[in-house]
XYZ file of C-alpha atoms in Angstrom:
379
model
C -18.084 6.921 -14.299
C -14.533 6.802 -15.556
C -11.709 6.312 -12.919
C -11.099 10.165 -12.866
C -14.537 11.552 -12.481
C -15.118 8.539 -9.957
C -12.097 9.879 -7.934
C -13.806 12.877 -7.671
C -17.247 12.403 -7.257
C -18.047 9.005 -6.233
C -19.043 8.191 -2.685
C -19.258 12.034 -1.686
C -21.793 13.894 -1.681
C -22.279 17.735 -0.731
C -23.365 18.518 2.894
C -26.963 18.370 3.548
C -27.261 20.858 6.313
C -25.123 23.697 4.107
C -24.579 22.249 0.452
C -21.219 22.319 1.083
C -18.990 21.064 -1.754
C -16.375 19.596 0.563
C -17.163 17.474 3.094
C -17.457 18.905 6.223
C -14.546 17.668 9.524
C -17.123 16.460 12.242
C -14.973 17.258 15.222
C -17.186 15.722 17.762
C -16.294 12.688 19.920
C -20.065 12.157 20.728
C -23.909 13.236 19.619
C -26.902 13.898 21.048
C -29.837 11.702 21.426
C -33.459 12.682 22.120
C -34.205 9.753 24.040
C -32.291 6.561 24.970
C -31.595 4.558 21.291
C -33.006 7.636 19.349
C -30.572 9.376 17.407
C -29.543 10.849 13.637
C -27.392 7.395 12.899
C -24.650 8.518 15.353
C -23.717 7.872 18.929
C -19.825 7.696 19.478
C -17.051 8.700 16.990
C -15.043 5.452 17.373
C -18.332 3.629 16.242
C -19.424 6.612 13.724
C -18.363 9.810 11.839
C -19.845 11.582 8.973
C -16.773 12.644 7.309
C -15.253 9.116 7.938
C -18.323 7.788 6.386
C -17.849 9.575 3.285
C -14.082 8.696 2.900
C -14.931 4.981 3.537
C -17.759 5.477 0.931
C -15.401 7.170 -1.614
C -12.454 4.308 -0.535
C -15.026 1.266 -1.661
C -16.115 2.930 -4.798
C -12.496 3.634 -6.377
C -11.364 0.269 -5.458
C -14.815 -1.181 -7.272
C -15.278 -2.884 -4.085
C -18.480 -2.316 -2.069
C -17.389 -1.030 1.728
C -14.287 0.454 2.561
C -13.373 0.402 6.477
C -10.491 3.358 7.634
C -7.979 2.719 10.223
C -5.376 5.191 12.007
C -2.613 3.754 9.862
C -1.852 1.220 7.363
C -0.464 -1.344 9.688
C -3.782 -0.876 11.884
C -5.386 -1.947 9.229
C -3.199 -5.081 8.682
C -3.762 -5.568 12.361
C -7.553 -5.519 11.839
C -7.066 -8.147 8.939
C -5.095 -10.725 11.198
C -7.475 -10.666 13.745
C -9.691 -12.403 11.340
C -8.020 -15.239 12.241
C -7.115 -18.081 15.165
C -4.514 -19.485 16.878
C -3.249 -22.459 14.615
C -4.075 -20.840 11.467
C -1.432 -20.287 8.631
C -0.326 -17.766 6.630
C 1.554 -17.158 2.789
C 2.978 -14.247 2.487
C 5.604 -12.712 -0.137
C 9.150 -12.755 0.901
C 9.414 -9.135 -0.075
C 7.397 -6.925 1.506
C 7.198 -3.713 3.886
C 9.425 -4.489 6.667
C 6.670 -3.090 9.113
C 4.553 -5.914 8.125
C 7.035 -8.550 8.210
C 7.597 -7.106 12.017
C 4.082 -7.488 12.482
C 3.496 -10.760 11.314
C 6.697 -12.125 13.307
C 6.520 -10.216 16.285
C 3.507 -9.910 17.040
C 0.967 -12.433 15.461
C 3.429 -15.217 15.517
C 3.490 -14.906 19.438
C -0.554 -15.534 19.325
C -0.230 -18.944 17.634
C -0.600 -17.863 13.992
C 2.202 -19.560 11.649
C 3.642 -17.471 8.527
C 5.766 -18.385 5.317
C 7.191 -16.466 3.320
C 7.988 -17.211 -0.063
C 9.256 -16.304 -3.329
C 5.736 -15.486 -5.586
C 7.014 -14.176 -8.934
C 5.603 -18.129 -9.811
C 2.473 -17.572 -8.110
C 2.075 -21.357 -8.577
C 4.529 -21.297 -5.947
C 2.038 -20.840 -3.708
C 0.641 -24.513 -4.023
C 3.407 -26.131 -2.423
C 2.587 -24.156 0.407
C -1.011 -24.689 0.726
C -2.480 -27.009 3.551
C -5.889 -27.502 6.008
C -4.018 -24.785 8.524
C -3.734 -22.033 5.582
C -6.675 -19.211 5.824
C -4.910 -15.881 4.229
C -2.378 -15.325 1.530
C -1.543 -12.123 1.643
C 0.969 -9.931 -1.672
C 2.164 -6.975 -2.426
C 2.331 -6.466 -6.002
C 5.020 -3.860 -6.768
C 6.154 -5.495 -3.771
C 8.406 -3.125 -1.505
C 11.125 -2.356 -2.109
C 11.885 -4.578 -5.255
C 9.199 -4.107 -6.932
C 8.346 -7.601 -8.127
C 5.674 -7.965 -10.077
C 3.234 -10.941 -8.614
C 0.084 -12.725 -10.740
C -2.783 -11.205 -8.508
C -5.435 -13.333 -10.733
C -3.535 -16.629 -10.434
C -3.202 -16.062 -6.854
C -7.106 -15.369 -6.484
C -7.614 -18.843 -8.471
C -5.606 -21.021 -6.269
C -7.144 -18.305 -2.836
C -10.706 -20.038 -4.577
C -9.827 -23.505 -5.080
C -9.125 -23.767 -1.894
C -11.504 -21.266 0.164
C -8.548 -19.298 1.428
C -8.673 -15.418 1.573
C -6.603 -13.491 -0.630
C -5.519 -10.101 0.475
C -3.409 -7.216 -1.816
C -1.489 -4.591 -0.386
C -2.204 -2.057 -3.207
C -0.190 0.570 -1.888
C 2.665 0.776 -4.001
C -0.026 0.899 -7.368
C -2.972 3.041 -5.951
C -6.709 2.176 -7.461
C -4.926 4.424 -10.462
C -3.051 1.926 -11.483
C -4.247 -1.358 -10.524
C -8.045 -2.628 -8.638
C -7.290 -6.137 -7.014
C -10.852 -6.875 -6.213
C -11.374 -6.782 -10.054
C -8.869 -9.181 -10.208
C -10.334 -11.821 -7.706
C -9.019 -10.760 -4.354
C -10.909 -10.665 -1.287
C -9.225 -7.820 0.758
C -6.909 -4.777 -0.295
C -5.176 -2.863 2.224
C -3.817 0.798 1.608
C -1.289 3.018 3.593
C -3.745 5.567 2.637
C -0.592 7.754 4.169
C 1.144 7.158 0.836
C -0.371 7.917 -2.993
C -4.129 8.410 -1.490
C -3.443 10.908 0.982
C -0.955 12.228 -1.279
C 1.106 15.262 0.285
C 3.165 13.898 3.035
C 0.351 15.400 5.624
C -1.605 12.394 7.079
C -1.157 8.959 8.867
C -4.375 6.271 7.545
C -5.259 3.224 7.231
C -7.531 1.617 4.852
C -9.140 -1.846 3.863
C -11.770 -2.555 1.021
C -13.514 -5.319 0.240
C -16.805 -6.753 -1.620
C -18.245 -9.049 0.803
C -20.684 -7.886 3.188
C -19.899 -10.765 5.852
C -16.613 -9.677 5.688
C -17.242 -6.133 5.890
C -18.688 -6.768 9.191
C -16.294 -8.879 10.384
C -13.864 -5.871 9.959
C -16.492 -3.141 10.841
C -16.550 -5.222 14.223
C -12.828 -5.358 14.574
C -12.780 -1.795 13.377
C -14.718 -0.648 16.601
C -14.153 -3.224 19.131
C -10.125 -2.497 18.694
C -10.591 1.294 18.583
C -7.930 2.201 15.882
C -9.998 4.373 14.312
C -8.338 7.761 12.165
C -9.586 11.085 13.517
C -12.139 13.273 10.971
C -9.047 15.827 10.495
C -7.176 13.075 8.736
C -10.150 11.824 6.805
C -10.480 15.100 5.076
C -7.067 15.326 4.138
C -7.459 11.909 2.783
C -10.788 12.592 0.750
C -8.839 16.054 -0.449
C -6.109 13.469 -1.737
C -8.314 11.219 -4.098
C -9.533 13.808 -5.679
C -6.112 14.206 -7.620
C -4.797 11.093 -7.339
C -5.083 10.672 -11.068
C -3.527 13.647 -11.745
C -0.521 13.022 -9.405
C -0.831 9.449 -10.340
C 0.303 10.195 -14.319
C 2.949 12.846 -13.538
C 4.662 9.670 -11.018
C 4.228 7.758 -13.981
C 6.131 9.909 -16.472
C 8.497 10.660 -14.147
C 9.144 7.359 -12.761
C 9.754 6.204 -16.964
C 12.247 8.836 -16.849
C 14.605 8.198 -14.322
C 14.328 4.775 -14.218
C 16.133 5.003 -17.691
C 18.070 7.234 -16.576
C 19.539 5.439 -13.808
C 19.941 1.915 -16.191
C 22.114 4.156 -18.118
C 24.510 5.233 -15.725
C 27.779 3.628 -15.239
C 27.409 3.724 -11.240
C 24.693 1.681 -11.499
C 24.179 -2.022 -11.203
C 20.951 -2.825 -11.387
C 17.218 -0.676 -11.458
C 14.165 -2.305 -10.191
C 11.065 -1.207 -11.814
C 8.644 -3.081 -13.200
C 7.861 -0.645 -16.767
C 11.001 -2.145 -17.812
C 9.790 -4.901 -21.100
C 12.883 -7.240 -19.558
C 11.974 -7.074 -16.654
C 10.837 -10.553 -15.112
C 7.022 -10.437 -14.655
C 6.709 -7.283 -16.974
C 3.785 -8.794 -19.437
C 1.790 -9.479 -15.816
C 2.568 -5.992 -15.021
C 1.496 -4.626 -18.129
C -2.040 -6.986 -18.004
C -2.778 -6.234 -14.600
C -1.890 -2.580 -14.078
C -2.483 0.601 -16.440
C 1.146 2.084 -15.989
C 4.347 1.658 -13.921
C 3.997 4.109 -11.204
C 6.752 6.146 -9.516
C 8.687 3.744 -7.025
C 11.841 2.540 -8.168
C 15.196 0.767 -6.438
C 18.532 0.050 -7.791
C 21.536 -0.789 -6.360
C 25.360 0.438 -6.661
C 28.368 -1.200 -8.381
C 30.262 -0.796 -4.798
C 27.660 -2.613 -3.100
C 28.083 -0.866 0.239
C 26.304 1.163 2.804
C 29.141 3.889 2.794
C 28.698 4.135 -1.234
C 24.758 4.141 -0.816
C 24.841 6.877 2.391
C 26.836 9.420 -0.069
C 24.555 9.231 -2.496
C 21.304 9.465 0.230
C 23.179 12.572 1.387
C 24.027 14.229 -1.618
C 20.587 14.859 -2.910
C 18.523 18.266 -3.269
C 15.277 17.919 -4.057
C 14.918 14.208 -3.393
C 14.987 14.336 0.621
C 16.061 11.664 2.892
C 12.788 10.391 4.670
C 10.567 7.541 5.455
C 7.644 7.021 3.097
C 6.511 7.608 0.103
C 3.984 8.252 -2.596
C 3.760 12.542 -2.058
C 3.745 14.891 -4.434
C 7.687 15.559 -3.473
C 10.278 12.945 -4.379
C 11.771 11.097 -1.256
C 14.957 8.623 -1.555
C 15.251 6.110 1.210
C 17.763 3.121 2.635
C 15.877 0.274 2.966
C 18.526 -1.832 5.212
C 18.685 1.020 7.905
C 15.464 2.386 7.314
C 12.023 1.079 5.773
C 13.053 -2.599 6.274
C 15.299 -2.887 9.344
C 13.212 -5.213 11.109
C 14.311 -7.745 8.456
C 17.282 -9.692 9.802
C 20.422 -9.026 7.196
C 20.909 -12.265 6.143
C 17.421 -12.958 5.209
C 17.260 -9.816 3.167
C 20.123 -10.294 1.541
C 19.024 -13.504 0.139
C 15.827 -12.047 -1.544
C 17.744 -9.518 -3.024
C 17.548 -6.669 -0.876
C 21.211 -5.364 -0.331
C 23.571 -2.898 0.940
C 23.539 -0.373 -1.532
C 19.788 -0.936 -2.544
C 18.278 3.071 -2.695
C 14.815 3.059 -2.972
C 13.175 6.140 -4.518
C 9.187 7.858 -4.641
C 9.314 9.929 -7.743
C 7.533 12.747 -7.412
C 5.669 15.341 -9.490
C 8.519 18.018 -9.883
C 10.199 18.430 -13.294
C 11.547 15.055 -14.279
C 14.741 16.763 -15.634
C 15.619 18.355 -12.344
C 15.402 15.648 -10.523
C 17.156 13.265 -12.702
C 20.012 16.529 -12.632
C 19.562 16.128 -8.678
C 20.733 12.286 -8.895
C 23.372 12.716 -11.432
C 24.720 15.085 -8.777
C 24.374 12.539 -5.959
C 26.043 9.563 -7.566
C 28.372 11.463 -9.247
């Protein structure tokens, strides 16, 4: 199947007791057995759940991976991916990534013996000079958050293999639409399925993919041992999600194209961050690797200042001042105050991430409104 149909169809099927088209929400904590260890395949929800099962079915196949394990959020499941490893193990992460998992990583995991760096990975050869017996995960974003740098996902799963270290890919920013990491040689990707998969702004998940079937269980195990397991509810708002995500996914796309020109044009504006751009650095990665540009975009103001960026995040309409991102409504967001507070100033300020730096999630409105909504704002 093509990615659209697959979006659709793949890993669903309709209900066998009905022939219901959608899958059905199993709101049931527990199920009945007929005698001790004799049951339908179900015994407790945080173990088992049908409609889970068919979202983590659907997850695996649209991420051509081969098991797909949901979580109650997207840093649960980058909680369930640490606790692959031990005390003494390392860690290379990107220097520019969600704040929440930098917090995560340095506030919680670091406390249990686990050692990170971060570093600078638009050379993903970088990596190399980070590399020793201690390392066990690298771990990207690619758009990374929030400026959307653009890292070698294939190059990164070479020197992951030379060297028997996992590689995992926070593929939230691209969705399966736009980019499938596992394709590409990675080991793990991790979703905020609250963001383009979910889709409208309505659900909190979680979700990690992967190939391997060790693996799998490694995570299925952490999965239920750990308990942070979504509810069916949010499942089925999930499943609803992929089965427009293309859809969505090309109107972002359009309209991400548009104001991102837009914005380079206007005199307000120092720089725009998005990665569709032919000078921008890693473009010719972005363009082999992904099959568009997607909808997130940052830039920064000539008065590089938080009281120049707040009177711009105040003075918009239809792009609202919130956390998150990737619903069908266009959000604009501070990362300093907001998204990536947990990031001590100075250190974000040397990777780039400023003051003024607004990040936006394009949404599926008219592109001409909203780019009328921003000309507004800045003025």
């Amino acid at each position: 199947m093509k990615l659209g149909t697959k979006l659709i169809h793949a890993g669903v099927t309709p209900d066998p007791s009905t022939g219901a088209i959608m899958t059905p929400i199993f709101q049931t904590s527990t199920y009945v057995q007929s005698a001790p260890g004799q049951h339908k395949g179900y015994e407790y929800a945080r173990t088992q759940n049908p409609t889970r099962d068919a979202l983590q079915n659907a997850l695996a196949a649209i991420e051509n991976g081969k098991f797909g394990i949901s979580f109650g959020s997207g840093l649960a499941a980058t909680d369930a991916v640490m606790k692959l490893l031990n005390p003494g193990d390392e860690v290379i992460a990107s220097n520019d990534l969600y704040g929440g998992t930098y917090r995560i990583f340095t506030k919680i995991f670091e406390r249990y013996g686990i050692k990170f760096h971060f570093i600078g990975m638009q050379d993903a050869q970088n990596i190399r000079n980070y590399v020793n017996a201690n390392t066990k995960l690298i771990w990207i974003e690619t758009p990374t958050n929030p400026l959307l740098n653009i890292i070698d996902i294939a190059t990164c799963a070479q020197i992951a293999g030379e060297h028997k270290i996992l590689l995992a890919v926070d593929n939230t920013f691209a969705s399966p639409y736009l980019q499938n990491p596992l394709d590409l040689g990675a080991n793990i990707v991790v979703h905020s399925a609250t963001k383009y998969l979910g889709g409208h702004s309505d659900v909190v998940h979680g979700a990690i993919i992967v190939k391997d079937e060790d693996l799998a269980k490694q995570l299925y195990f952490i999965q239920n041992s750990c308990g942070a397991v979504p509810g069916p509810q949010d499942c089925f708002l999930v499943l609803r999600g992929l089965k427009t995500l293309h859809v969505r996914m090309q109107r972002h796309c359009e309209n991400g194209a548009a104001v991102a020109h837009f914005l380079r044009q206007h005199s307000k504006v120092a720089k725009v961050y998005w990665c569709g751009f032919e000078d921008h650095p890693n473009h010719a990665i972005a363009k082999k690797q992904m099959r568009g540009y997607g909808g997130m975009i940052s830039f920064t103001l000539k008065d590089d200042s938080i009281e120049a960026a707040t009177k711009v995040l105040s003075g918009t309409h239809l792009f609202s001042l919130a956390e998150s991102l990737g619903g069908v409504e266009s959000l604009i967001g501070h990362p300093a105050s907001m998204t990536h507070a947990s990031i001590p100033r100075e250190e974000r300020i040397s990777n780039g991430l400023v003051d003024s730096l607004i990040r936006l999630s394009v949404g599926i409105e008219d592109a001409d409104d909203l780019i009328a909504d921003l000309s507004k704002a800045i003025g």
